[in-house]
Coordinates of C-alpha atoms and ligand atoms in Angstrom, one line a residue:
X183 CA 3.8 -25.9 -17.9
X184 CA 7.1 -27.2 -19.2
X185 CA 9.9 -24.7 -19.0
X186 CA 7.9 -22.3 -16.9
X187 CA 9.5 -20.7 -13.9
X188 CA 6.1 -19.6 -12.6
X189 CA 4.3 -21.8 -10.2
X190 CA 1.4 -23.9 -11.7
X191 CA -1.0 -21.9 -9.3
X192 CA 0.6 -18.5 -10.1
X193 CA -2.3 -15.9 -9.8
X194 CA -2.1 -14.1 -13.3
X195 CA -4.8 -11.5 -13.4
X196 CA -5.4 -7.7 -13.4
X197 CA -6.3 -5.0 -11.1
X198 CA -9.1 -2.5 -10.8
X199 CA -10.6 -0.5 -7.9
X200 CA -14.2 0.4 -7.2
X201 CA -13.5 4.2 -7.0
X202 CA -12.0 4.4 -10.5
X203 CA -14.0 1.8 -12.3
X204 CA -17.6 1.4 -11.1
X205 CA -19.1 4.9 -11.5
X206 CA -22.7 4.9 -10.4
X207 CA -21.6 7.1 -7.7
X208 CA -25.0 7.7 -6.1
X209 CA -26.6 4.4 -7.3
X210 CA -27.7 1.9 -4.9
X211 CA -27.6 4.4 -2.0
X212 CA -23.8 4.8 -2.2
X213 CA -22.3 7.4 -0.2
X214 CA -19.3 9.7 -1.5
X215 CA -15.7 9.0 -1.5
X216 CA -12.6 11.1 -2.1
X217 CA -12.4 10.5 -5.9
X218 CA -15.9 12.0 -6.3
X219 CA -14.3 15.2 -5.6
X220 CA -11.5 14.9 -8.2
X221 CA -12.1 16.8 -11.4
X222 CA -10.1 15.9 -14.4
X223 CA -6.7 17.8 -14.5
X224 CA -6.2 18.5 -18.1
X225 CA -2.4 19.1 -18.1
X226 CA -1.8 15.9 -16.0
X227 CA -0.2 17.4 -12.9
X228 CA 0.1 15.1 -10.0
X229 CA -0.9 17.5 -7.2
X230 CA -4.4 16.3 -7.3
X231 CA -6.7 19.3 -7.4
X232 CA -9.6 18.2 -5.2
X233 CA -12.5 20.5 -5.4
X234 CA -14.2 21.0 -2.1
X235 CA -17.8 21.3 -3.3
X236 CA -19.0 19.2 -6.0
X237 CA -22.4 20.5 -5.9
X238 CA -21.2 23.6 -7.6
X239 CA -20.4 21.8 -10.7
X240 CA -17.5 24.0 -11.8
X241 CA -15.8 20.9 -13.2
X242 CA -16.5 17.6 -14.7
X243 CA -16.1 14.9 -12.2
X244 CA -14.9 11.7 -14.1
X245 CA -15.4 9.2 -11.3
X246 CA -19.2 9.8 -11.1
X247 CA -19.8 7.6 -14.1
X248 CA -16.3 6.3 -14.5
X249 CA -16.3 3.4 -17.1
X250 CA -19.7 2.2 -15.7
X251 CA -18.3 -1.0 -14.1
X252 CA -21.3 -0.9 -12.0
X253 CA -23.5 -1.8 -14.9
X254 CA -21.0 -3.5 -17.2
X255 CA -19.0 -5.8 -14.9
X256 CA -20.5 -9.0 -16.4
X257 CA -19.3 -8.0 -19.8
X258 CA -15.9 -7.0 -18.3
X259 CA -15.4 -10.1 -16.4
X260 CA -16.3 -12.2 -19.4
X261 CA -13.4 -10.4 -21.2
X262 CA -11.0 -10.9 -18.3
X263 CA -12.0 -14.7 -18.4
X264 CA -11.2 -14.8 -22.1
X265 CA -7.7 -13.4 -21.4
X266 CA -7.5 -16.5 -18.9
X267 CA -7.4 -14.5 -15.7
X268 CA -6.9 -16.7 -12.7
X269 CA -7.7 -13.8 -10.3
X270 CA -9.2 -10.3 -10.3
X271 CA -7.8 -7.7 -8.1
X272 CA -10.7 -5.3 -7.1
X273 CA -11.8 -3.3 -4.2
X274 CA -15.1 -3.0 -2.4
X275 CA -16.3 0.5 -1.9
X276 CA -16.8 1.2 1.7
X277 CA -19.3 4.0 1.1
X278 CA -21.5 1.5 -0.9
X279 CA -21.8 -0.6 2.1
X280 CA -21.8 2.1 4.9
X281 CA -22.6 5.3 2.9
X282 CA -21.9 7.6 5.8
X283 CA -19.5 5.1 7.6
X284 CA -21.6 5.2 10.7
X285 CA -25.0 3.3 9.8
X286 CA -26.1 0.7 12.3
X287 CA -26.7 -1.9 9.6
X288 CA -25.0 -2.2 6.3
X289 CA -26.5 -1.2 3.1
X290 CA -28.0 -4.3 1.7
X291 CA -28.0 -3.0 -2.1
X292 CA -24.3 -2.4 -1.8
X293 CA -23.7 -5.9 -0.5
X294 CA -25.9 -7.4 -3.3
X295 CA -23.9 -5.7 -5.9
X296 CA -20.7 -7.4 -4.8
X297 CA -22.5 -10.8 -4.3
X298 CA -23.3 -10.4 -8.0
X299 CA -19.7 -9.5 -8.9
X300 CA -18.3 -12.4 -7.0
X301 CA -20.9 -14.9 -8.6
X302 CA -19.7 -13.6 -12.0
X303 CA -16.1 -14.3 -11.0
X304 CA -16.9 -17.7 -9.8
X305 CA -18.5 -18.6 -13.1
X306 CA -15.2 -18.4 -14.7
X307 CA -13.1 -19.7 -11.7
X308 CA -11.6 -16.2 -11.2
X309 CA -10.3 -15.7 -7.7
X310 CA -11.2 -12.3 -6.3
X311 CA -8.4 -10.5 -4.5
X312 CA -10.1 -7.8 -2.6
X313 CA -8.9 -4.5 -1.2
X314 CA -11.0 -3.2 1.7
X315 CA -10.0 0.5 1.3
X316 CA -8.7 1.7 -2.1
X317 CA -8.7 5.5 -1.4
X318 CA -12.4 5.1 -0.5
X319 CA -13.2 6.3 3.1
X320 CA -16.6 7.7 3.2
X321 CA -16.6 11.5 2.9
X322 CA -19.2 11.9 5.6
X323 CA -16.3 10.9 8.0
X324 CA -14.1 13.6 6.5
X325 CA -16.8 16.2 7.3
X326 CA -17.4 14.9 10.8
X327 CA -14.0 13.7 12.1
X328 CA -11.5 14.8 9.5
X329 CA -11.2 11.1 8.5
X330 CA -8.4 8.9 9.8
X331 CA -7.2 11.7 12.0
X332 CA -9.7 10.5 14.4
X333 CA -9.4 7.2 16.4
X334 CA -13.2 6.5 15.9
X335 CA -12.2 5.5 12.3
X336 CA -10.7 2.3 13.7
X337 CA -13.8 0.7 14.9
X338 CA -16.0 2.0 12.0
X339 CA -13.5 0.4 9.6
X340 CA -13.4 -2.8 11.4
X341 CA -17.1 -2.9 11.5
X342 CA -17.2 -2.6 7.7
X343 CA -14.4 -5.1 7.4
X344 CA -16.2 -7.6 9.6
X345 CA -19.5 -7.2 7.6
X346 CA -17.9 -8.0 4.2
X347 CA -15.6 -10.9 5.8
X348 CA -18.9 -12.4 7.0
X349 CA -20.9 -11.9 3.9
X350 CA -18.3 -13.2 1.6
X351 CA -16.8 -15.8 3.9
X352 CA -17.1 -18.5 1.3
X353 CA -16.2 -16.6 -1.8
X354 CA -13.3 -14.5 -1.1
X355 CA -10.0 -16.0 0.2
X356 CA -7.6 -13.1 -0.6
X357 CA -7.9 -9.7 1.0
X358 CA -5.9 -6.5 1.4
X359 CA -6.6 -3.9 4.0
X360 CA -5.5 -0.5 2.8
X361 CA -4.3 0.3 -0.7
X362 CA -0.9 1.9 -0.8
X363 CA -1.0 2.6 3.0
X364 CA 2.1 4.8 2.7
X365 CA 0.2 7.2 0.4
X366 CA -0.8 8.9 3.7
X367 CA 2.4 10.7 3.6
X368 CA 1.9 12.2 0.2
X369 CA -1.7 12.4 -0.4
X370 CA -3.7 12.4 2.8
X371 CA -6.9 13.3 1.3
X372 CA -7.0 10.4 -1.0
X373 CA -5.4 7.9 1.5
X374 CA -7.2 9.1 4.6
X375 CA -10.1 11.3 3.8
X376 CA -8.6 14.0 5.7
X377 CA -7.0 17.4 5.6
X378 CA -3.7 18.5 7.1
X379 CA -3.4 22.2 5.9
X380 CA -4.7 23.6 9.2
X381 CA -2.6 21.4 11.3
X382 CA 0.2 23.0 13.4
X383 CA 2.3 20.0 12.8
X384 CA 1.0 18.2 9.6
X385 CA 3.4 15.3 10.0
X386 CA 2.2 14.6 13.5
X387 CA -1.4 14.4 12.1
X388 CA -0.3 12.1 9.3
X389 CA 1.6 9.8 11.5
X390 CA -1.3 9.6 14.0
X391 CA -3.7 8.9 11.2
X392 CA -1.2 6.3 9.9
X393 CA -1.3 4.8 13.4
X394 CA -5.0 4.5 13.3
X395 CA -4.9 2.7 9.9
X396 CA -2.2 0.4 11.2
X397 CA -4.2 -0.6 14.2
X398 CA -7.4 -0.9 11.9
X399 CA -5.5 -3.0 9.6
X400 CA -4.2 -5.5 12.2
X401 CA -7.6 -5.7 14.0
X402 CA -9.3 -6.5 10.6
X403 CA -6.5 -9.1 9.9
X404 CA -7.4 -10.8 13.3
X405 CA -11.1 -10.8 12.5
X406 CA -10.4 -12.1 9.0
X407 CA -8.6 -15.1 10.5
X408 CA -11.2 -15.7 13.1
X409 CA -14.0 -15.6 10.5
X410 CA -12.3 -18.2 8.1
X411 CA -8.9 -19.5 8.9
X412 CA -8.3 -19.9 5.3
X413 CA -8.4 -16.1 4.8
X414 CA -5.0 -14.7 3.5
X415 CA -4.7 -11.1 4.4
X416 CA -2.1 -8.7 2.8
X417 CA -0.8 -5.2 3.3
X418 CA -0.2 -3.1 0.4
X419 CA 2.8 -0.7 -0.3
X420 CA 3.4 1.8 -3.0
X421 CA 6.8 0.4 -3.6
X422 CA 9.9 1.4 -5.8
X423 CA 13.4 1.3 -4.5
X424 CA 15.1 4.7 -3.9
X425 CA 18.4 4.8 -5.6
X426 CA 21.2 7.2 -4.3
X427 CA 22.1 9.8 -6.8
X428 CA 25.8 9.1 -6.4
X429 CA 28.0 7.0 -4.1
X430 CA 28.4 10.0 -1.9
X431 CA 27.4 8.5 1.6
X432 CA 25.1 11.4 2.1
X433 CA 23.1 10.1 -0.9
X434 CA 23.2 6.5 0.4
X435 CA 21.8 7.6 3.7
X436 CA 19.1 9.7 2.1
X437 CA 18.1 6.6 0.0
X438 CA 17.9 4.5 3.0
X439 CA 15.7 7.0 4.8
X440 CA 13.5 7.5 1.8
X441 CA 12.9 3.7 1.6
X442 CA 12.1 3.7 5.3
X443 CA 9.3 6.1 4.9
X444 CA 7.4 3.4 3.0
X445 CA 8.8 0.4 4.9
X446 CA 7.7 2.0 8.2
X447 CA 4.3 0.9 7.4
X448 CA 5.1 -2.6 6.3
X449 CA 7.5 -3.1 9.3
X450 CA 4.6 -2.6 11.6
X451 CA 2.1 -4.7 9.4
X452 CA 4.6 -7.6 8.9
X453 CA 6.5 -7.5 12.1
X454 CA 3.9 -6.5 14.6
X455 CA 5.5 -3.5 16.1
X456 CA 7.0 -0.1 15.3
X457 CA 10.6 -0.3 13.9
X458 CA 13.3 0.9 16.1
X459 CA 14.4 3.8 13.9
X460 CA 10.8 5.4 14.1
X461 CA 11.5 6.6 17.6
X462 CA 14.3 9.0 16.4
X463 CA 12.2 10.1 13.3
X464 CA 9.4 10.9 15.7
X465 CA 11.5 13.0 18.1
X466 CA 13.3 14.8 15.5
X467 CA 9.9 15.9 13.9
X468 CA 8.3 16.7 17.2
X469 CA 5.8 13.9 16.9
X470 CA 4.2 12.4 19.9
X471 CA 1.7 9.5 19.2
X472 CA -1.1 8.4 21.2
X473 CA -0.5 4.6 21.2
X474 CA -2.6 2.8 23.7
X475 CA -1.4 -0.6 25.4
X476 CA -4.3 -2.2 23.6
X477 CA -3.1 -0.8 20.2
X478 CA 0.3 -2.5 20.9
X479 CA -1.3 -5.7 21.6
X480 CA -3.5 -5.5 18.4
X481 CA -0.6 -4.7 16.2
X482 CA 0.8 -8.0 16.8
X483 CA -1.7 -9.5 14.4
X484 CA 0.7 -9.5 11.3
X485 CA -0.2 -10.0 7.6
X486 CA 0.1 -13.1 5.6
X487 CA 1.4 -11.6 2.4
X488 CA 2.9 -8.4 1.0
X489 CA 1.0 -6.8 -1.8
X490 CA 2.7 -4.0 -3.4
X491 CA 2.4 -1.6 -6.5
X492 CA 5.5 -0.9 -8.6
X493 CA 5.6 1.7 -11.4
X494 CA 9.2 2.9 -11.1
X495 CA 12.2 3.4 -8.9
X496 CA 13.3 7.0 -7.7
X497 CA 16.6 8.8 -7.4
X498 CA 17.4 10.8 -4.3
X499 CA 20.1 12.9 -2.9
X500 CA 21.3 14.1 0.4
X501 CA 22.9 17.2 -1.1
X502 CA 20.3 20.0 -0.6
X503 CA 22.2 22.5 -2.7
X504 CA 22.1 20.3 -5.8
X505 CA 20.4 21.8 -8.7
X506 CA 19.5 18.6 -10.7
X507 CA 16.9 17.7 -13.0
X508 CA 13.7 16.2 -11.3
X509 CA 10.8 14.2 -12.7
X510 CA 7.4 16.0 -12.1
X511 CA 5.4 13.0 -13.0
X512 CA 4.9 10.8 -10.1
X513 CA 3.6 11.8 -6.6
X514 CA 6.9 10.5 -5.1
X515 CA 9.6 13.1 -5.7
X516 CA 12.6 11.9 -7.7
X517 CA 15.6 13.2 -9.6
X518 CA 15.8 12.1 -13.2
X519 CA 17.7 8.9 -13.9
X520 CA 20.1 9.5 -16.9
X521 CA 20.2 5.8 -17.5
X522 CA 16.4 5.2 -17.9
X523 CA 13.6 6.5 -20.1
X524 CA 10.3 8.0 -18.8
X525 CA 6.8 7.6 -19.8
X526 CA 4.6 10.4 -21.3
X527 CA 3.7 11.3 -17.8
X528 CA 7.3 11.5 -16.6
X529 CA 7.4 8.3 -14.6
X530 CA 10.8 6.5 -14.7
X531 CA 10.7 3.1 -16.6
X532 CA 12.8 0.6 -14.8
X533 CA 12.1 -3.1 -15.2
X534 CA 15.3 -4.2 -13.3
X535 CA 14.1 -1.9 -10.4
X536 CA 11.2 -4.3 -10.0
X537 CA 13.6 -7.1 -9.4
X538 CA 15.7 -5.0 -7.1
X539 CA 12.6 -3.9 -5.2
X540 CA 11.2 -7.4 -4.9
X541 CA 14.6 -8.8 -3.6
X542 CA 14.7 -6.0 -1.0
X543 CA 11.2 -6.6 0.2
X544 CA 11.6 -10.3 0.4
X545 CA 14.9 -10.1 2.2
X546 CA 13.4 -7.9 4.7
X547 CA 10.2 -9.8 5.5
X548 CA 10.4 -13.2 4.1
X549 CA 6.7 -13.3 3.3
X550 CA 5.1 -14.1 0.0
X551 CA 4.9 -11.2 -2.4
X552 CA 2.0 -10.3 -4.6
X553 CA 2.6 -7.8 -7.4
X554 CA -0.9 -6.2 -7.4
X555 CA -0.1 -3.2 -9.6
X556 CA 2.2 -2.4 -12.4
X557 CA 1.7 -0.9 -15.8
X558 CA 2.2 1.9 -18.3
X559 CA 0.0 4.8 -18.6
X560 CA -0.2 5.9 -22.2
X561 CA -2.2 7.5 -24.9
X562 CA -3.9 4.9 -27.2
X563 CA -4.7 5.4 -30.8
X564 CA -7.9 3.6 -32.2
X565 CA -7.5 2.7 -35.9
X566 CA -10.2 2.8 -38.4
X567 CA -10.8 -0.9 -38.0
X568 CA -11.2 -0.5 -34.3
X569 CA -7.8 -2.1 -33.5
X570 CA -5.3 -0.6 -31.1
X571 CA -1.7 -1.4 -31.6
X572 CA -0.2 -0.8 -28.2
X573 CA 3.1 -2.2 -28.6
X574 CA 4.7 0.1 -26.1
X575 CA 2.5 -1.4 -23.5
X576 CA 3.4 -5.0 -24.4
X577 CA 7.1 -4.0 -24.3
X578 CA 6.7 -2.4 -20.8
X579 CA 4.8 -5.4 -19.3
X580 CA 7.1 -8.0 -21.0
X581 CA 10.2 -6.5 -19.5
X582 CA 8.5 -6.2 -16.1
X583 CA 7.1 -9.7 -16.0
X584 CA 10.4 -11.0 -17.1
X585 CA 11.8 -9.1 -14.0
X586 CA 9.4 -10.9 -11.9
X587 CA 10.6 -14.2 -13.3
X588 CA 14.1 -13.2 -12.5
X589 CA 13.0 -12.5 -8.9
X590 CA 11.4 -15.9 -8.7
X591 CA 14.7 -17.4 -9.8
X592 CA 16.4 -15.4 -7.1
X593 CA 14.2 -17.3 -4.6
X594 CA 11.6 -14.8 -4.0
X595 CA 8.2 -16.3 -3.3
X596 CA 5.6 -14.6 -5.6
X597 CA 1.9 -15.4 -5.4
X598 CA 0.8 -13.5 -8.5
X599 CA 0.8 -10.6 -10.9
X600 CA -2.1 -8.3 -11.5
X601 CA -1.2 -5.3 -13.8
X602 CA -3.1 -2.1 -13.0
X603 CA -6.1 -1.0 -14.9
X604 CA -6.5 -4.1 -16.9
X605 CA -9.4 -2.3 -18.4
X606 CA -9.0 1.4 -18.9
X607 CA -10.3 3.4 -15.9
X608 CA -10.1 6.9 -14.4
X609 CA -6.5 7.9 -13.3
X610 CA -6.2 8.5 -9.4
X611 CA -3.5 11.0 -9.9
X612 CA -5.0 13.2 -12.5
X613 CA -8.6 12.2 -13.1
X614 CA -7.7 11.7 -16.8
X615 CA -9.1 9.0 -19.0
X616 CA -6.5 9.4 -21.8
X617 CA -3.9 8.0 -19.4
X618 CA -4.8 4.4 -20.2
X619 CA -3.4 1.2 -18.6
X620 CA -5.7 -1.4 -20.1
X621 CA -5.7 -4.5 -22.3
X622 CA -9.3 -3.4 -22.8
X623 CA -10.0 0.0 -24.3
X624 CA -13.0 2.1 -23.1
X625 CA -14.4 4.6 -25.6
X626 CA -14.5 7.7 -23.3
X627 CA -12.5 10.8 -23.2
X628 CA -11.4 13.5 -20.7
X629 CA -14.6 15.5 -21.1
X630 CA -16.8 12.4 -20.5
X631 CA -17.8 11.9 -24.2
X632 CA -17.9 8.5 -25.6
X633 CA -20.0 5.3 -25.7
X634 CA -18.0 3.6 -23.1
X635 CA -17.8 0.6 -25.3
X636 CA -15.1 -1.9 -24.9
X637 CA -12.4 -2.9 -27.4
X638 CA -9.6 -5.4 -27.3
X639 CA -6.1 -4.0 -27.7
X640 CA -3.2 -5.9 -29.1
X641 CA -2.0 -6.4 -25.7
X642 CA -5.2 -8.2 -24.8
X643 CA -4.2 -11.1 -27.2
X644 CA -0.5 -10.8 -26.1
X645 CA -1.4 -11.2 -22.3
X646 CA -3.7 -14.2 -23.2
X647 CA -0.8 -15.9 -24.6
X648 CA 1.5 -15.2 -21.6
X649 CA -1.2 -16.6 -19.1
X650 CA -1.8 -19.6 -21.4
X651 CA 1.8 -20.5 -21.6
X652 CA 2.4 -19.7 -17.9
X653 CA 5.0 -17.1 -19.0
X654 CA 6.8 -19.2 -21.4
X655 CA 5.6 -17.2 -24.4
X656 CA 7.7 -14.3 -23.2
X657 CA 10.8 -16.0 -24.3
X658 CA 9.6 -16.6 -27.8
Ligands
P53_878 P1 -2.5 7.0 -11.8 C1 0.3 7.9 -8.1 C2 -0.8 8.6 -7.8 C3 -2.0 8.3 -7.3 C4 -2.1 6.9 -7.0 O1 -1.8 6.1 -11.0 C5 -1.0 6.0 -7.2 C6 0.2 6.5 -7.8 C7 1.3 5.6 -8.1 O2 2.1 5.2 -7.0 O3 -1.1 4.7 -6.9 C8 -1.6 3.7 -7.6 O4 -4.0 6.6 -11.9 C9 -3.1 3.6 -7.2 C10 -4.1 3.4 -8.3 C11 -3.7 4.3 -9.5 C12 -2.3 3.8 -10.0 O5 -1.4 4.0 -9.0 O6 -2.4 8.3 -11.2 O7 -3.2 2.4 -6.4 O8 -5.4 3.8 -7.8 O9 -4.6 4.5 -10.4 C13 -1.9 4.6 -11.2 O10 -1.8 6.9 -13.2

């Protein structure tokens, strides 16, 4: 397209995940995943209040039906096609394929479901971009092994990965192994189907589990390349640069260390070995990892691209005495940024931060980047004529896509952009429905009431133009 900075094969699309979109939580012999234990948190706190026994029905569990993607995917993919999507980022639910994680043979019904989803994508030339594990490790493995704390999970995961790589060999080219792999450090239940409360040294357990995921990711990457050399496998980082609160060197150092908490994972996945700084981090936190010689060898299978989510930057300080204003919205701790506004949920809004973050990641790894999540969680108002005027969302996305454009001009390689929750779905952090990200509205509230019918928001037509003009309309 004339005047476009975006490449002609730029993957415009949107992102959803099985656990927050599908529902049908026991349909087709599906097993349970972590989100099936998440009740709606009405006040929107981020310290996810997972309830240990869903059979007691103390609460309403929104993911059990979610937005019924399991039944309505055809209608939704048609709407995505109408917006012009070139790709759809989605995930396969591991417990749909191996309900307890340990079956000898995969669950054919689960596989058939994704056959049908991919066929539907193909119909409209929508390229699936598939995450293997989006907060979706079978809960039976939590009961039995404390999830990723146990090395056994490596082989169970690789078996699942191999099953779907083989089944969808000719239909899926883009894969990601673990969604926001660094979430292990903040929400181990969601990221690793594991609990750390009883551990003597929780950090030790988290890093050991992280190691298991890193090995599993590398092994799966190897298998994916063997099954189809055209397969492109990415890692996935919850990104967002840490800014120092002041130019005090203590703050600068704190910011560097905060960024390294996330980059630690990508350093391994993109460079094939543990970064040199990790040795000291482990020593100072009394962490001794069980890493075998075989693990070290496997880790050399690095990723082809770097997928990441970006919602905001954070502000950190090395001054422990500082009594500063903090944001309580996001799971990643941050001070307030006096230069920037926040969303209704307290997440800092920083479009330029996306450009900063992309440049940092690209400088570090020199691999193509894929913006696989970005977006504004907000309350929407449906008018009498069923229209939804979500100008705030358009404004947010516009500024962020322009930041991607600037990063492209800076020389950063970018494969595509898939804003989160392109259709409204259940929030992973709060289980809420009223925190909406979509171009497509779903009639459903926090108590589970509503028809679940779909409506096009103003942003739907706006994004359609963005894709059609390959980004040129943003300048008009
Ligand atoms: P929600 C925060 C908390 C949980 C998951 O988040 C998160 C984040 C943001 O870093 O990561 C991603 O739904 C995640 C999605 C999630 C999205 O952020 O709490 O990959 O599953 O829905 C948005 O507003």
